[in-house]
Coordinates of C-alpha atoms in Angstrom, one line a residue:
X1 CA 18.5 29.0 -2.2
X2 CA 17.7 25.3 -2.0
X3 CA 21.0 24.7 -0.1
X4 CA 20.0 27.3 2.4
X5 CA 16.5 25.7 2.9
X6 CA 18.1 22.4 3.3
X7 CA 20.6 23.4 5.9
X8 CA 17.9 24.9 7.9
X9 CA 16.2 21.5 8.1
X10 CA 19.4 19.4 8.9
X11 CA 19.4 18.0 12.5
X12 CA 19.8 14.4 13.3
X13 CA 22.3 13.8 10.4
X14 CA 24.8 16.0 12.1
X15 CA 25.5 13.0 14.2
X16 CA 27.1 11.2 11.3
X17 CA 28.5 14.2 9.2
X18 CA 29.8 16.1 12.2
X19 CA 28.4 19.1 13.9
X20 CA 30.6 22.2 13.4
X21 CA 28.9 24.0 16.3
X22 CA 30.2 21.5 18.8
X23 CA 33.7 21.7 20.5
X24 CA 36.2 19.3 19.2
X25 CA 36.0 16.8 22.1
X26 CA 32.1 16.6 22.1
X27 CA 30.2 13.7 20.7
X28 CA 29.4 14.1 16.9
X29 CA 31.8 17.0 16.7
X30 CA 33.2 17.8 13.2
X31 CA 36.6 16.6 14.3
X32 CA 35.3 13.3 15.8
X33 CA 33.4 12.5 12.5
X34 CA 36.2 13.3 10.2
X35 CA 36.6 9.6 9.2
X36 CA 32.8 9.3 8.5
X37 CA 33.0 12.4 6.1
X38 CA 36.0 10.8 4.4
X39 CA 33.9 7.8 3.6
X40 CA 31.1 10.0 2.2
X41 CA 33.6 11.9 0.1
X42 CA 34.7 8.5 -1.4
X43 CA 31.2 7.9 -2.4
X44 CA 31.1 11.1 -4.2
X45 CA 29.8 13.7 -1.7
X46 CA 31.0 17.3 -2.0
X47 CA 31.6 19.9 0.6
X48 CA 28.2 21.3 0.4
X49 CA 26.5 18.0 0.9
X50 CA 27.6 17.9 4.6
X51 CA 25.3 20.9 5.3
X52 CA 22.2 19.2 3.8
X53 CA 19.6 17.2 5.6
X54 CA 19.9 13.5 4.7
X55 CA 16.7 12.1 3.3
X56 CA 16.3 8.3 3.1
X57 CA 14.5 7.0 -0.1
X58 CA 13.5 3.4 0.8
X59 CA 12.6 1.3 -2.2
X60 CA 11.6 -2.5 -1.9
X61 CA 12.7 -3.4 -5.4
X62 CA 12.9 -6.4 -7.8
X63 CA 13.1 -6.4 -11.5
X64 CA 11.3 -9.7 -11.6
X65 CA 7.8 -8.6 -10.3
X66 CA 5.5 -5.9 -11.9
X67 CA 4.3 -4.4 -8.5
X68 CA 7.8 -3.1 -7.7
X69 CA 9.9 -3.2 -11.0
X70 CA 9.6 0.6 -11.5
X71 CA 11.0 1.4 -8.1
X72 CA 14.5 2.2 -9.0
X73 CA 13.2 4.7 -11.5
X74 CA 10.8 6.1 -8.9
X75 CA 13.5 6.2 -6.4
X76 CA 15.8 8.1 -8.8
X77 CA 13.0 10.7 -9.5
X78 CA 12.7 11.2 -5.8
X79 CA 16.4 11.6 -5.5
X80 CA 16.5 14.3 -8.1
X81 CA 13.6 16.1 -6.4
X82 CA 15.2 15.8 -2.9
X83 CA 18.5 17.2 -4.2
X84 CA 16.8 20.1 -6.1
X85 CA 15.3 21.2 -3.0
X86 CA 18.4 21.2 -1.1
X87 CA 18.6 17.7 0.5
X88 CA 21.0 14.8 0.3
X89 CA 19.2 11.7 -0.9
X90 CA 20.3 8.3 0.6
X91 CA 18.9 5.3 -1.2
X92 CA 17.9 2.2 0.9
X93 CA 17.0 -0.7 -1.5
X94 CA 15.3 -3.6 0.4
X95 CA 14.2 -7.2 -0.6
X96 CA 10.6 -7.7 -1.7
X97 CA 8.4 -10.9 -2.3
X98 CA 5.6 -11.2 -4.7
X99 CA 2.4 -12.8 -3.4
X100 CA 1.2 -13.4 -6.9
X101 CA 4.3 -15.1 -8.0
X102 CA 4.9 -17.3 -4.9
X103 CA 1.4 -18.5 -3.9
X104 CA 0.9 -22.1 -4.6
X105 CA 4.6 -22.7 -3.9
X106 CA 6.6 -23.2 -0.7
X107 CA 8.2 -19.8 -1.5
X108 CA 4.9 -18.2 -0.3
X109 CA 6.1 -18.8 3.3
X110 CA 8.5 -16.0 2.9
X111 CA 5.7 -13.5 2.0
X112 CA 4.3 -12.5 5.4
X113 CA 7.7 -12.5 7.1
X114 CA 9.0 -10.3 4.3
X115 CA 6.9 -7.6 5.8
X116 CA 9.0 -7.6 9.0
X117 CA 12.3 -8.0 7.0
X118 CA 11.5 -4.9 4.7
X119 CA 10.4 -2.9 7.8
X120 CA 13.6 -3.8 9.5
X121 CA 15.8 -3.1 6.5
X122 CA 14.2 0.3 6.2
X123 CA 14.8 1.1 9.8
X124 CA 18.4 -0.3 9.6
X125 CA 19.2 1.9 6.6
X126 CA 17.7 5.0 8.0
X127 CA 18.7 4.9 11.6
X128 CA 22.1 3.5 10.6
X129 CA 22.9 6.7 8.7
X130 CA 21.2 9.2 11.1
X131 CA 18.9 10.4 8.4
X132 CA 16.8 13.3 9.1
X133 CA 13.6 12.2 7.2
X134 CA 12.3 9.5 5.0
X135 CA 10.2 8.6 1.9
X136 CA 9.1 5.0 1.5
X137 CA 7.7 3.3 -1.6
X138 CA 5.2 0.7 -1.3
X139 CA 4.0 -1.7 -4.1
X140 CA 3.3 -5.6 -3.6
X141 CA 1.1 -6.7 -0.7
X142 CA 3.6 -6.8 2.1
X143 CA 5.7 -3.9 1.1
X144 CA 2.7 -1.4 1.5
X145 CA 2.4 -1.9 5.4
X146 CA 6.1 -2.6 5.7
X147 CA 6.8 0.9 4.3
X148 CA 4.8 2.6 7.1
X149 CA 5.8 0.3 10.1
X150 CA 9.3 1.6 10.6
X151 CA 8.1 5.2 10.4
X152 CA 5.6 4.4 13.2
X153 CA 8.2 2.3 15.2
X154 CA 10.7 5.0 15.4
X155 CA 8.3 8.0 15.1
X156 CA 10.1 9.3 12.1
X157 CA 9.4 12.3 9.9
X158 CA 8.3 10.4 6.9
X159 CA 5.8 9.9 4.2
X160 CA 4.9 6.9 2.0
X161 CA 4.1 6.8 -1.7
X162 CA 2.3 3.9 -3.5
X163 CA 3.9 2.9 -6.7
X164 CA 0.3 2.6 -8.2
X165 CA -2.0 -0.1 -9.5
X166 CA -1.7 -1.5 -12.9
X167 CA -4.4 -1.1 -15.4
X168 CA -6.7 -4.0 -15.8
X169 CA -5.9 -6.6 -18.6
X170 CA -7.9 -6.7 -21.7
X171 CA -9.1 -9.9 -23.2
X172 CA -8.1 -10.0 -26.8
X173 CA -11.3 -11.9 -27.8
X174 CA -11.7 -15.3 -29.4
X175 CA -8.7 -15.2 -31.6
X176 CA -5.5 -17.0 -31.2
X177 CA -4.2 -17.5 -27.7
X178 CA -1.4 -15.1 -28.5
X179 CA -0.1 -12.8 -25.8
X180 CA -1.8 -9.8 -27.1
X181 CA -2.1 -6.9 -24.8
X182 CA -2.1 -3.1 -25.3
X183 CA -4.2 -0.3 -26.5
X184 CA -5.8 -2.3 -29.4
X185 CA -7.0 -5.2 -27.2
X186 CA -10.7 -5.3 -26.8
X187 CA -13.0 -7.4 -24.6
X188 CA -13.7 -7.9 -20.9
X189 CA -11.3 -6.5 -18.2
X190 CA -9.0 -9.0 -16.6
X191 CA -7.1 -8.9 -13.3
X192 CA -5.1 -11.5 -11.2
X193 CA -8.5 -12.8 -9.7
X194 CA -9.6 -13.7 -13.2
X195 CA -6.4 -15.5 -13.8
X196 CA -6.7 -17.5 -10.6
X197 CA -10.4 -18.3 -11.4
X198 CA -9.3 -19.4 -15.0
X199 CA -7.1 -22.2 -13.4
X200 CA -10.3 -23.7 -11.7
X201 CA -12.3 -23.1 -14.8
X202 CA -9.7 -25.1 -16.8
X203 CA -9.8 -27.9 -14.1
X204 CA -13.7 -28.1 -14.4
X205 CA -13.4 -28.2 -18.2
X206 CA -15.2 -24.9 -18.7
X207 CA -12.3 -23.5 -20.7
X208 CA -9.6 -25.2 -22.7
X209 CA -5.8 -24.7 -22.4
X210 CA -5.7 -22.2 -25.3
X211 CA -8.1 -19.9 -23.3
X212 CA -6.2 -20.5 -20.2
X213 CA -3.0 -19.4 -22.0
X214 CA -4.8 -16.3 -23.4
X215 CA -5.9 -15.2 -19.9
X216 CA -2.5 -15.8 -18.5
X217 CA -0.9 -13.6 -21.3
X218 CA -3.6 -10.8 -21.2
X219 CA -4.4 -10.7 -17.4
X220 CA -1.4 -8.5 -16.2
X221 CA -0.6 -5.9 -18.9
X222 CA 2.2 -4.1 -17.3
X223 CA 3.8 -2.6 -14.2
X224 CA 2.0 -1.8 -11.1
X225 CA 0.2 -3.7 -8.2
X226 CA -2.9 -5.8 -8.8
X227 CA -5.6 -3.6 -10.6
X228 CA -8.2 -4.7 -8.3
X229 CA -9.0 -4.1 -4.7
X230 CA -6.7 -6.8 -3.5
X231 CA -4.3 -6.5 -0.6
X232 CA -1.9 -4.0 -2.2
X233 CA -4.5 -1.5 -3.3
X234 CA -6.5 -2.1 -0.1
X235 CA -3.6 -1.1 2.0
X236 CA -2.6 1.8 -0.3
X237 CA -6.2 3.0 0.3
X238 CA -5.7 2.5 4.0
X239 CA -2.4 4.3 4.1
X240 CA -3.9 7.2 2.4
X241 CA -6.9 7.3 4.7
X242 CA -4.5 7.0 7.6
X243 CA -2.9 10.2 6.6
X244 CA 0.5 8.8 5.7
X245 CA 0.3 9.4 1.9
X246 CA -0.9 12.4 -0.1
X247 CA -4.5 12.4 -1.0
X248 CA -5.3 10.8 -4.4
X249 CA -2.1 9.1 -4.7
X250 CA -3.3 5.5 -3.9
X251 CA -5.3 5.2 -7.2
X252 CA -3.0 6.8 -9.7
X253 CA -2.0 4.1 -12.2
X254 CA 1.6 2.9 -12.5
X255 CA 1.3 2.5 -16.2
X256 CA -0.4 3.5 -19.5
X257 CA -1.7 1.5 -22.4
X258 CA 0.9 3.0 -24.6
X259 CA 3.8 2.5 -22.2
X260 CA 3.1 -0.4 -19.8
X261 CA 6.4 -0.2 -18.0
X262 CA 7.2 3.4 -18.1
X263 CA 6.5 6.0 -15.4
X264 CA 3.3 8.0 -16.1
X265 CA 3.5 11.8 -15.8
X266 CA 1.0 11.7 -12.9
X267 CA 3.3 9.4 -11.0
X268 CA 6.2 11.7 -11.6
X269 CA 4.0 14.6 -10.3
X270 CA 3.3 12.4 -7.3
X271 CA 7.0 12.0 -6.6
X272 CA 7.6 15.7 -6.7
X273 CA 4.7 16.5 -4.5
X274 CA 5.7 13.9 -2.0
X275 CA 9.1 15.4 -1.7
X276 CA 7.7 18.9 -1.2
X277 CA 5.4 17.5 1.4
X278 CA 8.3 15.8 3.2
X279 CA 10.2 19.0 3.4
X280 CA 7.2 20.8 4.8
X281 CA 6.8 18.1 7.5
X282 CA 10.4 18.3 8.4
X283 CA 10.2 22.1 8.8
X284 CA 7.1 21.8 11.0
X285 CA 8.6 18.8 13.0
X286 CA 5.5 16.7 12.2
X287 CA 6.4 13.1 12.9
X288 CA 4.5 9.8 12.3
X289 CA 2.9 9.3 15.7
X290 CA 1.3 12.6 15.4
X291 CA -0.5 11.3 12.4
X292 CA -1.1 7.6 13.3
X293 CA -3.5 7.5 16.2
X294 CA -6.5 5.4 17.3
X295 CA -8.8 7.8 15.3
X296 CA -6.7 7.7 12.2
X297 CA -6.6 3.9 12.3
X298 CA -10.3 4.0 12.7
X299 CA -10.4 6.2 9.5
X300 CA -8.4 3.6 7.6
X301 CA -10.6 0.8 8.8
X302 CA -13.7 2.6 7.8
X303 CA -12.3 3.2 4.3
X304 CA -11.4 -0.5 3.9
X305 CA -15.1 -1.3 4.5
X306 CA -16.3 1.3 2.3
X307 CA -14.1 0.2 -0.8
X308 CA -14.5 -3.5 -0.1
X309 CA -10.9 -4.0 0.9
X310 CA -9.0 -7.2 1.6
X311 CA -9.2 -9.1 4.9
X312 CA -5.4 -8.8 5.1
X313 CA -6.0 -5.2 6.1
X314 CA -7.0 -6.6 9.5
X315 CA -3.5 -8.1 9.8
X316 CA -1.6 -5.2 8.6
X317 CA -3.5 -2.3 10.4
X318 CA -3.1 -4.1 13.7
X319 CA 0.7 -4.4 13.0
X320 CA 0.9 -0.6 12.2
X321 CA -1.0 0.1 15.4
X322 CA 1.5 -2.0 17.3
X323 CA 4.4 -0.2 15.9
X324 CA 2.7 3.2 16.6
X325 CA 2.6 2.2 20.3
X326 CA -1.2 2.0 20.4
X327 CA -2.2 -0.5 23.0
X328 CA -4.6 -3.3 22.0
X329 CA -7.3 -2.2 24.4
X330 CA -7.6 1.0 22.2
X331 CA -7.5 -0.7 18.9
X332 CA -7.9 -4.4 18.2
X333 CA -9.6 -7.0 16.0
X334 CA -12.9 -6.2 17.5
X335 CA -12.7 -2.8 16.4
X336 CA -12.9 -4.0 12.8
X337 CA -16.1 -5.8 13.5
X338 CA -17.6 -2.8 15.4
X339 CA -16.7 -0.4 12.5
X340 CA -17.9 -2.8 9.8
X341 CA -21.3 -2.9 11.5
X342 CA -21.9 0.8 10.6
X343 CA -20.0 1.3 7.4
X344 CA -21.8 0.3 4.1
X345 CA -20.0 -1.0 1.0
X346 CA -19.7 1.8 -1.6
X347 CA -17.2 0.8 -4.2
X348 CA -18.3 -1.5 -7.1
X349 CA -14.8 -2.8 -7.8
X350 CA -13.1 -6.2 -8.4
X351 CA -13.0 -8.8 -7.0
X352 CA -16.6 -8.3 -5.9
X353 CA -17.6 -5.9 -8.7
X354 CA -16.7 -5.3 -12.4
X355 CA -14.5 -2.1 -11.9
X356 CA -10.9 -1.5 -11.0
X357 CA -8.6 1.0 -9.2
X358 CA -8.3 3.0 -12.5
X359 CA -12.0 3.4 -12.6
X360 CA -12.0 4.5 -9.0
X361 CA -9.3 7.0 -10.0
X362 CA -11.6 8.4 -12.7
X363 CA -14.1 9.1 -10.1
X364 CA -11.6 11.0 -8.0
X365 CA -10.1 8.3 -6.0
X366 CA -10.0 7.7 -2.3
X367 CA -10.6 11.4 -1.4
X368 CA -14.1 11.2 -3.0
X369 CA -14.9 8.1 -0.9
X370 CA -13.6 9.8 2.2
X371 CA -15.6 12.9 1.6
X372 CA -18.7 10.9 1.3
X373 CA -17.8 9.1 4.6
X374 CA -17.0 12.4 6.3
X375 CA -20.3 14.0 5.3
X376 CA -22.0 10.9 6.7
X377 CA -20.3 11.3 10.1
X378 CA -18.2 8.1 9.6
X379 CA -14.7 9.7 9.7
X380 CA -12.7 11.6 12.3
X381 CA -12.2 14.9 10.4
X382 CA -9.7 16.3 12.9
X383 CA -6.8 13.7 12.3
X384 CA -3.6 15.3 11.1
X385 CA -2.2 14.1 7.7
X386 CA 1.1 14.4 5.8
X387 CA -0.2 17.5 4.1
X388 CA 0.2 19.3 7.5
X389 CA -3.5 19.6 7.3
X390 CA -6.5 17.7 8.9
X391 CA -8.6 15.2 7.0
X392 CA -11.5 17.6 6.8
X393 CA -9.2 20.4 5.6
X394 CA -7.9 18.1 2.8
X395 CA -11.5 17.2 1.8
X396 CA -13.0 20.7 1.9
X397 CA -13.0 21.1 -1.9
X398 CA -13.4 17.4 -2.8
X399 CA -16.8 16.3 -4.2
X400 CA -18.8 13.6 -2.5
X401 CA -20.0 10.4 -4.2
X402 CA -23.4 11.8 -3.9
X403 CA -22.4 14.8 -6.2
X404 CA -21.2 12.5 -9.0
X405 CA -24.7 11.9 -10.2
X406 CA -26.6 8.8 -11.3
X407 CA -24.8 8.2 -14.6
X408 CA -22.0 6.1 -13.0
X409 CA -22.1 2.8 -11.0
X410 CA -18.4 2.7 -9.8
X411 CA -19.3 4.4 -6.4
X412 CA -22.4 4.4 -4.6
X413 CA -23.5 6.9 -1.9
X414 CA -24.0 6.1 1.8
X415 CA -27.7 6.7 1.4
X416 CA -27.9 4.1 -1.5
X417 CA -25.0 1.8 -1.0
X418 CA -23.9 -1.1 -3.0
X419 CA -24.6 -3.2 0.1
X420 CA -25.7 -2.2 3.6
X421 CA -23.4 -2.1 6.6
X422 CA -22.4 -5.5 8.2
X423 CA -22.0 -7.4 5.0
X424 CA -18.3 -7.1 4.1
X425 CA -15.6 -8.2 6.6
X426 CA -17.0 -9.9 9.8
X427 CA -15.0 -11.1 12.8
X428 CA -16.3 -14.5 14.0
X429 CA -15.7 -16.9 16.8
X430 CA -16.5 -20.5 17.0
X431 CA -15.3 -24.1 17.8
X432 CA -12.7 -23.9 14.9
X433 CA -11.5 -20.5 15.9
X434 CA -12.3 -19.8 19.6
X435 CA -10.4 -16.5 19.6
X436 CA -11.2 -15.0 16.3
X437 CA -11.7 -15.7 12.6
X438 CA -12.2 -13.2 9.7
X439 CA -14.8 -13.8 6.9
X440 CA -15.2 -11.6 3.8
X441 CA -18.7 -11.4 2.5
X442 CA -18.1 -8.6 -0.1
X443 CA -21.8 -7.4 0.2
X444 CA -23.4 -10.8 0.2
X445 CA -26.4 -10.8 2.6
X446 CA -27.9 -13.7 4.7
X447 CA -25.1 -16.1 3.8
X448 CA -25.4 -19.6 5.2
X449 CA -23.7 -22.7 4.2
X450 CA -24.1 -26.1 5.7
X451 CA -22.3 -29.0 4.1
X452 CA -19.9 -31.9 4.5
X453 CA -16.4 -30.8 5.7
X454 CA -13.6 -31.9 3.2
X455 CA -10.4 -31.8 5.3
X456 CA -6.9 -31.5 3.8
X457 CA -3.6 -31.4 5.6
X458 CA -2.0 -29.1 3.1
X459 CA -2.8 -26.9 0.1
X460 CA -1.2 -29.3 -2.4
X461 CA -3.6 -32.2 -1.5
X462 CA -6.6 -29.8 -1.7
X463 CA -5.5 -28.6 -5.2
X464 CA -5.1 -32.2 -6.5
X465 CA -8.7 -33.0 -5.3
X466 CA -10.0 -29.8 -7.0
X467 CA -8.3 -30.4 -10.2
X468 CA -9.4 -34.1 -10.1
X469 CA -13.1 -32.9 -9.9
X470 CA -13.5 -34.5 -6.4
X471 CA -14.9 -31.3 -4.8
X472 CA -18.7 -31.0 -5.2
X473 CA -20.9 -27.9 -4.9
X474 CA -21.8 -27.5 -1.2
X475 CA -18.6 -29.0 0.1
X476 CA -16.8 -27.1 2.9
X477 CA -13.0 -27.2 2.4
X478 CA -10.9 -27.2 5.6
X479 CA -7.3 -26.9 4.7

């Protein structure tokens, strides 16, 4: 039965496996593609496999970084589900760079350009094998937008799945400095932001080397992207709001306390649901540009403001819009400012608040935030999504933040926000940036800073000055 369902969905891949319906002398005929099939057979394909749709599973993978080190396992789970439903899975493993590991070194110069490289690699491996549809995995910062960009570029039938956030680290307390993490650890929640802040705290003499080492060891407890609303989780939230990922998947954790590097059952279920959704999209011939539109990009932008997302979302959503063929006059950096002036900050999550993505997940994840925004008239409910339904249809049975009650302070309703509209990401212009500059206020109001400019030619010289105690309160750093 699965094989029959798969054969009904096969189309583009006939061009590489050969189309038995065509005469021998026609392009992509079965006879012409004999050598191609011979190569597939050498790789282990069986006769029945040539009747199946080819499904690309794109995984930016490295065993050296927590954001993506589960992706071979996730890819293999997706492969099994694709083949169970009658498809033939085609793995596309791409490079990936970690922002968290490379920042502060010259290697970080490879980070942003890795977005384009990952996108190009995915396109190459998909188009180069005439695959019929695609599932892409996103993890570390640049790999989340990179997983969507080639789908928009080529208007593919596809869906993206976020690998998931890590849980926050747990400070083990005052004892030791040993790398103690896990279910028994108690104390304040840690994340990469706290690790970075600890470097400065050590430089100022606020903490000692033992405490710095304790935070280093406990800050990131296992696999998954940064546990806070930094770029990876911001973009995962945006991709879900965009309609390119299944509802709720952006906040499902990549780990548990008991098994910090294993695949949780919820994430396995996400894999199965993602494959099923992809087959439905293929059957309905719903492609990416039917989902990514000016309106869906505005939805993604709205969610970024509501959850207190990263300024890097500006960079990445503009890139996705470009790949989707949406002209700048319809969607540009000024739209971020316009939307930000009407969308309040609702999520009390790190780096501006005490909670993390796992806490947001406990509240119901991004769908709960979107329902609140939809009820307030701040979302386009008619946008199509990878479920085959509209945003409004997806959210029909989802509770809003307002319905969660007063006993939680992770999410705030539109009528009583954490911070009013216009106090998160603002787009500015001035003598230092005549075209545009982006500032992140994270809910701070009436911000004004006037002080002496401390100018540095590069990051290294600025860091040396900070660690030497040369930067004083009120100084303005220009690097």
